[in-house]
Amino acid sequence: MSEVFQAPVGTHDVLGDESARWEGVIATFAQLAYRYGFSMIVTPTFEDVGVFNRGIGEKSEVATKEMYVFEDRGGRSYALRPEGTAPVVRAFVQHNPTPPFKAWYFTPAFRYERPQKGRYREHHQLGAEVLGSEDPAIDIEVISLLNDYFRAVGLKRFRILINSMGHDECRLAYVETLKAYLAARVDSLCAEHQKVWDTNTLRLLDCKKSECISVTDAGPQLPDHLCADCDAHFEKVKYGLDALGIACERAPRLVRGFDYYTRTTFEFVSDALDGAQNAIGGGGRYDKLAEQLGGSPTPGIGFGSGVERLLLALEAEGVTKPLIDRTPSVFVVDTTEDDVATALCYELRAAGIAAVRAYDNRSMKAQMKVADKSGARFALLIGPQELAAGEITIRDLRSAEKVEQVSFPRSEVLAEVLLRLGK
RNA sequence: GUGGGCGUAGCUCAGUUGGUUAGAGCGCCAGGUUGUGGUCCUGGAGGUCGCGGGUUCGAACCCCGUCGCUCACCCCA
């Protein structure tokens, strides 16, 4: 047993019933993203470490101690992606597509940290990004896409937190004001922030310790320091969401973990999950990121949403049924030496029918058991009798007491199955 | 990085103060009148009790170490 390899710490295999749930939420997202005018983007799983250092901030928690960084044989320094946005922006800068560029993705994300419920070293995110416009309508679209998505998969108990961090000038000015205010009150902060209050000052707003909260509550507030433009932009976003009936909570303390955010930031939190891991999706504007990655100034906005966490939230709300049906329509039982099943399955599948079968020449009873467990609506039986008569017996597996079973000539079976399946 | 809990069959677990060939349920396999599932009955396969060392006449059980899993803190999806 100890010789058997296991999935690395903080990673998971997804199989069986669980994978159908994954397929469901991914397909739902892909469909919605298409409806919103997004096309799929696939970027490398690893990038030059600079993409993330410059993007999410060298001093950020993720960049300093959570990145999987490695050197390849050529001495280049790479990092497994810790998040989805920076790679998309890097790709945008590299290829310079015509804006607005709207892309969605499904990707693994890697962070070296101690795993726990709802937090893993490799998790998966569905995300969407728009580059090339600072129109508040884009902010609204992006947030409503995520909102639609969560509703579509059956999530009910979630809230949307929204904030504006201002553009560079007003945010940096605010940070200076905040620093000056804090400098005189360092002793009143929580133990952790007494040490790091001046390196990552904004993050202090997000501290949950009562000491920090009371200090920052009494201090200068970010919303009061937005310039007129940023303020107007934010008002339009809020107004637009309100007009769509999408309720948002103003969250002045919402400061997300990556340095690239400007103006609109938002987070979707599940009330069905415990506080520490209740964020099921989050994002915001990053109007300077393209420049930071060497491109021409291009505003952008997007979000990432954790698949594992969403599935946990759904489970917590009692939604465990996969969104898509992956049960087969028919199960072919063949006990003859002629292996009619192979050709029959081929024909059924070509006609768009999900057909499965048993293997290894098992007994009829054994094959029927498997057929039952597969959830298939019909069993197609081929035994010596059918073989001799050139027929196939169609048995309705849903029938319980009175068994419903009829034989048809081999040539008529496909049409009969299609008819019975209502296709 | 810090702290708590747990490692016995594929899964969920039981195993009394250390005492013979380690159990249950589910799952799996095979049967239950001559080809037919879901209920029921019978039988069967499957475990070096995470790994290593120690104490003991004797260890799944006690001690030490080690590896793994898990939960929480920090932070995030």
Short mmCIF file of N, CA and C in Angstrom, two decimals, chain A residues 194-296:
data_model
loop_
_atom_site.label_atom_id
_atom_site.label_comp_id
_atom_site.label_asym_id
_atom_site.label_seq_id
_atom_site.Cartn_x
_atom_site.Cartn_y
_atom_site.Cartn_z
N GLN A 194 1.45 45.16 12.74
CA GLN A 194 2.43 46.09 13.31
C GLN A 194 3.75 45.94 12.58
N LYS A 195 3.99 44.74 12.07
CA LYS A 195 5.25 44.48 11.38
C LYS A 195 5.21 44.91 9.91
N VAL A 196 4.07 44.72 9.27
CA VAL A 196 4.03 44.92 7.82
C VAL A 196 3.08 46.03 7.36
N TRP A 197 2.68 46.90 8.26
CA TRP A 197 1.68 47.90 7.91
C TRP A 197 2.13 48.81 6.76
N ASP A 198 3.42 49.05 6.63
CA ASP A 198 3.86 50.02 5.62
C ASP A 198 4.30 49.38 4.29
N THR A 199 4.36 48.05 4.22
CA THR A 199 4.74 47.45 2.95
C THR A 199 3.50 47.14 2.10
N ASN A 200 2.45 46.72 2.72
CA ASN A 200 1.24 46.38 1.98
C ASN A 200 0.04 47.03 2.65
N THR A 201 0.13 48.33 2.70
CA THR A 201 -0.82 49.08 3.53
C THR A 201 -2.29 48.83 3.22
N LEU A 202 -2.62 48.78 1.94
CA LEU A 202 -4.02 48.60 1.58
C LEU A 202 -4.63 47.32 2.14
N ARG A 203 -3.81 46.26 2.14
CA ARG A 203 -4.33 44.98 2.59
C ARG A 203 -4.79 45.02 4.05
N LEU A 204 -4.27 45.98 4.76
CA LEU A 204 -4.63 46.12 6.16
C LEU A 204 -6.13 46.36 6.31
N LEU A 205 -6.72 46.97 5.29
CA LEU A 205 -8.17 47.24 5.33
C LEU A 205 -8.96 45.94 5.39
N ASP A 206 -8.33 44.89 4.88
CA ASP A 206 -9.02 43.61 4.78
C ASP A 206 -8.81 42.76 6.03
N CYS A 207 -8.00 43.26 6.96
CA CYS A 207 -7.70 42.50 8.18
C CYS A 207 -8.97 42.30 9.01
N LYS A 208 -9.11 41.06 9.51
CA LYS A 208 -10.34 40.77 10.25
C LYS A 208 -10.19 40.95 11.75
N LYS A 209 -8.97 41.29 12.18
CA LYS A 209 -8.74 41.48 13.61
C LYS A 209 -9.41 42.78 14.08
N SER A 210 -10.01 42.69 15.24
CA SER A 210 -10.77 43.85 15.73
C SER A 210 -9.88 45.08 15.92
N GLU A 211 -8.60 44.86 16.30
CA GLU A 211 -7.71 46.00 16.49
C GLU A 211 -7.59 46.81 15.21
N CYS A 212 -7.29 46.11 14.12
CA CYS A 212 -7.10 46.78 12.85
C CYS A 212 -8.40 47.42 12.37
N ILE A 213 -9.50 46.72 12.59
CA ILE A 213 -10.78 47.26 12.13
C ILE A 213 -11.10 48.57 12.82
N SER A 214 -10.90 48.61 14.14
CA SER A 214 -11.27 49.85 14.83
C SER A 214 -10.34 51.00 14.43
N VAL A 215 -9.07 50.69 14.19
CA VAL A 215 -8.15 51.75 13.77
C VAL A 215 -8.54 52.29 12.40
N THR A 216 -8.76 51.37 11.45
CA THR A 216 -9.04 51.83 10.09
C THR A 216 -10.45 52.41 9.97
N ASP A 217 -11.35 51.96 10.83
CA ASP A 217 -12.70 52.53 10.82
C ASP A 217 -12.68 54.02 11.08
N ALA A 218 -11.79 54.40 11.99
CA ALA A 218 -11.73 55.79 12.41
C ALA A 218 -10.86 56.64 11.48
N GLY A 219 -10.19 55.99 10.57
CA GLY A 219 -9.25 56.71 9.71
C GLY A 219 -9.84 57.14 8.39
N PRO A 220 -8.98 57.60 7.48
CA PRO A 220 -9.43 58.04 6.16
C PRO A 220 -10.01 56.87 5.37
N GLN A 221 -11.12 57.12 4.68
CA GLN A 221 -11.79 56.07 3.94
C GLN A 221 -11.51 56.16 2.44
N LEU A 222 -11.29 55.01 1.85
CA LEU A 222 -10.98 54.95 0.42
C LEU A 222 -12.05 55.62 -0.46
N PRO A 223 -13.33 55.35 -0.24
CA PRO A 223 -14.36 55.96 -1.10
C PRO A 223 -14.33 57.49 -1.10
N ASP A 224 -13.88 58.07 0.02
CA ASP A 224 -13.84 59.54 0.11
C ASP A 224 -12.69 60.12 -0.70
N HIS A 225 -11.78 59.27 -1.14
CA HIS A 225 -10.59 59.77 -1.82
C HIS A 225 -10.59 59.49 -3.32
N LEU A 226 -11.71 59.04 -3.85
CA LEU A 226 -11.78 58.82 -5.30
C LEU A 226 -11.87 60.16 -6.01
N CYS A 227 -11.20 60.25 -7.16
CA CYS A 227 -11.30 61.48 -7.94
C CYS A 227 -12.67 61.52 -8.62
N ALA A 228 -13.00 62.62 -9.20
CA ALA A 228 -14.32 62.79 -9.80
C ALA A 228 -14.58 61.75 -10.89
N ASP A 229 -13.58 61.49 -11.72
CA ASP A 229 -13.74 60.52 -12.81
C ASP A 229 -14.02 59.12 -12.27
N CYS A 230 -13.20 58.70 -11.32
CA CYS A 230 -13.36 57.36 -10.75
C CYS A 230 -14.71 57.25 -10.05
N ASP A 231 -15.06 58.29 -9.37
CA ASP A 231 -16.33 58.30 -8.67
C ASP A 231 -17.49 58.17 -9.65
N ALA A 232 -17.41 58.92 -10.75
CA ALA A 232 -18.48 58.88 -11.76
C ALA A 232 -18.55 57.50 -12.40
N HIS A 233 -17.37 56.92 -12.66
CA HIS A 233 -17.30 55.59 -13.25
C HIS A 233 -17.98 54.57 -12.33
N PHE A 234 -17.63 54.64 -11.09
CA PHE A 234 -18.18 53.71 -10.11
C PHE A 234 -19.70 53.88 -9.98
N GLU A 235 -20.15 55.12 -10.00
CA GLU A 235 -21.59 55.38 -9.91
C GLU A 235 -22.33 54.74 -11.08
N LYS A 236 -21.74 54.84 -12.25
CA LYS A 236 -22.38 54.26 -13.44
C LYS A 236 -22.46 52.74 -13.32
N VAL A 237 -21.42 52.15 -12.80
CA VAL A 237 -21.42 50.69 -12.62
C VAL A 237 -22.53 50.29 -11.65
N LYS A 238 -22.57 50.96 -10.54
CA LYS A 238 -23.57 50.63 -9.53
C LYS A 238 -24.98 50.86 -10.05
N TYR A 239 -25.14 51.98 -10.73
CA TYR A 239 -26.46 52.32 -11.28
C TYR A 239 -26.90 51.26 -12.29
N GLY A 240 -25.95 50.88 -13.16
CA GLY A 240 -26.26 49.90 -14.20
C GLY A 240 -26.65 48.55 -13.62
N LEU A 241 -25.94 48.12 -12.61
CA LEU A 241 -26.24 46.83 -11.99
C LEU A 241 -27.60 46.89 -11.32
N ASP A 242 -27.85 48.00 -10.68
CA ASP A 242 -29.13 48.19 -10.02
C ASP A 242 -30.27 48.14 -11.02
N ALA A 243 -30.04 48.73 -12.19
CA ALA A 243 -31.07 48.75 -13.23
C ALA A 243 -31.37 47.33 -13.73
N LEU A 244 -30.37 46.47 -13.65
CA LEU A 244 -30.57 45.08 -14.08
C LEU A 244 -31.16 44.22 -12.96
N GLY A 245 -31.31 44.82 -11.81
CA GLY A 245 -31.84 44.07 -10.69
C GLY A 245 -30.80 43.20 -10.01
N ILE A 246 -29.53 43.52 -10.23
CA ILE A 246 -28.46 42.76 -9.59
C ILE A 246 -28.02 43.50 -8.33
N ALA A 247 -28.35 42.91 -7.20
CA ALA A 247 -28.07 43.58 -5.93
C ALA A 247 -26.61 43.44 -5.53
N CYS A 248 -26.00 44.56 -5.18
CA CYS A 248 -24.61 44.55 -4.75
C CYS A 248 -24.50 45.25 -3.41
N GLU A 249 -23.54 44.79 -2.61
CA GLU A 249 -23.29 45.47 -1.35
C GLU A 249 -22.02 46.27 -1.49
N ARG A 250 -22.11 47.53 -1.11
CA ARG A 250 -20.93 48.39 -1.13
C ARG A 250 -19.98 47.88 -0.04
N ALA A 251 -18.73 47.59 -0.41
CA ALA A 251 -17.77 47.04 0.55
C ALA A 251 -16.48 47.84 0.52
N PRO A 252 -16.44 48.94 1.26
CA PRO A 252 -15.28 49.84 1.22
C PRO A 252 -13.97 49.15 1.63
N ARG A 253 -14.10 48.04 2.36
CA ARG A 253 -12.90 47.34 2.82
C ARG A 253 -12.44 46.26 1.84
N LEU A 254 -13.21 46.08 0.80
CA LEU A 254 -12.84 45.03 -0.16
C LEU A 254 -11.58 45.43 -0.92
N VAL A 255 -10.47 44.85 -0.52
CA VAL A 255 -9.19 45.11 -1.16
C VAL A 255 -8.65 43.76 -1.56
N ARG A 256 -8.57 43.50 -2.81
CA ARG A 256 -8.21 42.16 -3.21
C ARG A 256 -6.71 41.93 -3.20
N GLY A 257 -6.33 40.67 -3.26
CA GLY A 257 -4.96 40.31 -2.99
C GLY A 257 -3.91 40.65 -4.03
N PHE A 258 -4.34 41.00 -5.22
CA PHE A 258 -3.36 41.30 -6.25
C PHE A 258 -3.22 42.80 -6.46
N ASP A 259 -1.99 43.23 -6.74
CA ASP A 259 -1.71 44.66 -6.83
C ASP A 259 -2.28 45.32 -8.07
N TYR A 260 -2.63 44.52 -9.08
CA TYR A 260 -3.00 45.16 -10.34
C TYR A 260 -4.37 45.81 -10.37
N TYR A 261 -5.16 45.63 -9.34
CA TYR A 261 -6.53 46.15 -9.41
C TYR A 261 -6.62 47.67 -9.35
N THR A 262 -7.50 48.20 -10.18
CA THR A 262 -7.82 49.63 -10.18
C THR A 262 -9.34 49.74 -10.27
N ARG A 263 -9.84 50.84 -9.82
CA ARG A 263 -11.29 51.11 -9.91
C ARG A 263 -12.15 49.92 -9.41
N THR A 264 -13.07 49.46 -10.24
CA THR A 264 -14.04 48.46 -9.78
C THR A 264 -13.38 47.17 -9.30
N THR A 265 -13.71 46.74 -8.09
CA THR A 265 -13.33 45.40 -7.63
C THR A 265 -14.59 44.78 -7.05
N PHE A 266 -14.66 43.46 -7.15
CA PHE A 266 -15.86 42.80 -6.63
C PHE A 266 -15.54 41.39 -6.19
N GLU A 267 -16.38 40.88 -5.37
CA GLU A 267 -16.20 39.53 -4.86
C GLU A 267 -17.58 38.93 -4.63
N PHE A 268 -17.74 37.68 -5.07
CA PHE A 268 -18.99 36.97 -4.80
C PHE A 268 -18.72 36.04 -3.63
N VAL A 269 -19.50 36.18 -2.57
CA VAL A 269 -19.30 35.32 -1.41
C VAL A 269 -20.52 34.44 -1.18
N SER A 270 -20.24 33.21 -0.78
CA SER A 270 -21.33 32.26 -0.51
C SER A 270 -21.66 32.28 0.98
N ASP A 271 -22.92 32.41 1.29
CA ASP A 271 -23.33 32.38 2.70
C ASP A 271 -23.48 30.95 3.19
N ALA A 272 -23.30 30.00 2.28
CA ALA A 272 -23.42 28.60 2.66
C ALA A 272 -22.06 28.04 3.08
N LEU A 273 -21.00 28.79 2.85
CA LEU A 273 -19.66 28.34 3.21
C LEU A 273 -19.15 29.09 4.43
N ASP A 274 -18.16 28.50 5.09
CA ASP A 274 -17.58 29.15 6.26
C ASP A 274 -16.78 30.39 5.83
N GLY A 275 -16.73 31.32 6.74
CA GLY A 275 -16.15 32.61 6.45
C GLY A 275 -14.81 32.65 5.76
N ALA A 276 -13.88 31.82 6.20
CA ALA A 276 -12.53 31.93 5.67
C ALA A 276 -12.42 31.58 4.19
N GLN A 277 -13.24 30.64 3.74
CA GLN A 277 -13.17 30.24 2.34
C GLN A 277 -14.49 30.47 1.62
N ASN A 278 -15.09 31.64 1.87
CA ASN A 278 -16.42 31.84 1.30
C ASN A 278 -16.41 32.58 -0.03
N ALA A 279 -15.23 32.99 -0.50
CA ALA A 279 -15.18 33.69 -1.79
C ALA A 279 -15.28 32.67 -2.92
N ILE A 280 -16.31 32.79 -3.72
CA ILE A 280 -16.49 31.83 -4.81
C ILE A 280 -16.17 32.45 -6.16
N GLY A 281 -15.90 33.73 -6.15
CA GLY A 281 -15.51 34.38 -7.39
C GLY A 281 -15.12 35.81 -7.09
N GLY A 282 -14.16 36.32 -7.81
CA GLY A 282 -13.76 37.69 -7.54
C GLY A 282 -12.94 38.25 -8.68
N GLY A 283 -12.93 39.56 -8.75
CA GLY A 283 -12.15 40.17 -9.82
C GLY A 283 -12.24 41.67 -9.76
N GLY A 284 -11.94 42.29 -10.87
CA GLY A 284 -12.00 43.73 -10.91
C GLY A 284 -11.26 44.29 -12.11
N ARG A 285 -11.16 45.60 -12.14
CA ARG A 285 -10.44 46.29 -13.21
C ARG A 285 -8.95 46.24 -12.98
N TYR A 286 -8.23 46.26 -14.08
CA TYR A 286 -6.76 46.32 -14.00
C TYR A 286 -6.28 47.18 -15.16
N ASP A 287 -6.56 48.46 -15.05
CA ASP A 287 -6.31 49.36 -16.17
C ASP A 287 -4.83 49.61 -16.45
N LYS A 288 -3.94 49.22 -15.57
CA LYS A 288 -2.50 49.45 -15.79
C LYS A 288 -1.75 48.16 -16.10
N LEU A 289 -2.42 47.05 -16.01
CA LEU A 289 -1.71 45.77 -16.11
C LEU A 289 -1.06 45.56 -17.48
N ALA A 290 -1.75 45.92 -18.55
CA ALA A 290 -1.16 45.72 -19.88
C ALA A 290 0.14 46.50 -20.00
N GLU A 291 0.14 47.70 -19.47
CA GLU A 291 1.38 48.51 -19.50
C GLU A 291 2.48 47.85 -18.69
N GLN A 292 2.09 47.35 -17.53
CA GLN A 292 3.09 46.73 -16.65
C GLN A 292 3.70 45.51 -17.31
N LEU A 293 2.96 44.92 -18.23
CA LEU A 293 3.49 43.75 -18.91
C LEU A 293 4.05 44.11 -20.28
N GLY A 294 4.34 45.39 -20.45
CA GLY A 294 5.06 45.82 -21.65
C GLY A 294 4.21 46.21 -22.84
N GLY A 295 2.91 46.26 -22.67
CA GLY A 295 2.04 46.62 -23.78
C GLY A 295 1.68 48.09 -23.75
N SER A 296 0.89 48.50 -24.72
CA SER A 296 0.43 49.88 -24.70
C SER A 296 -0.70 49.98 -23.68
#
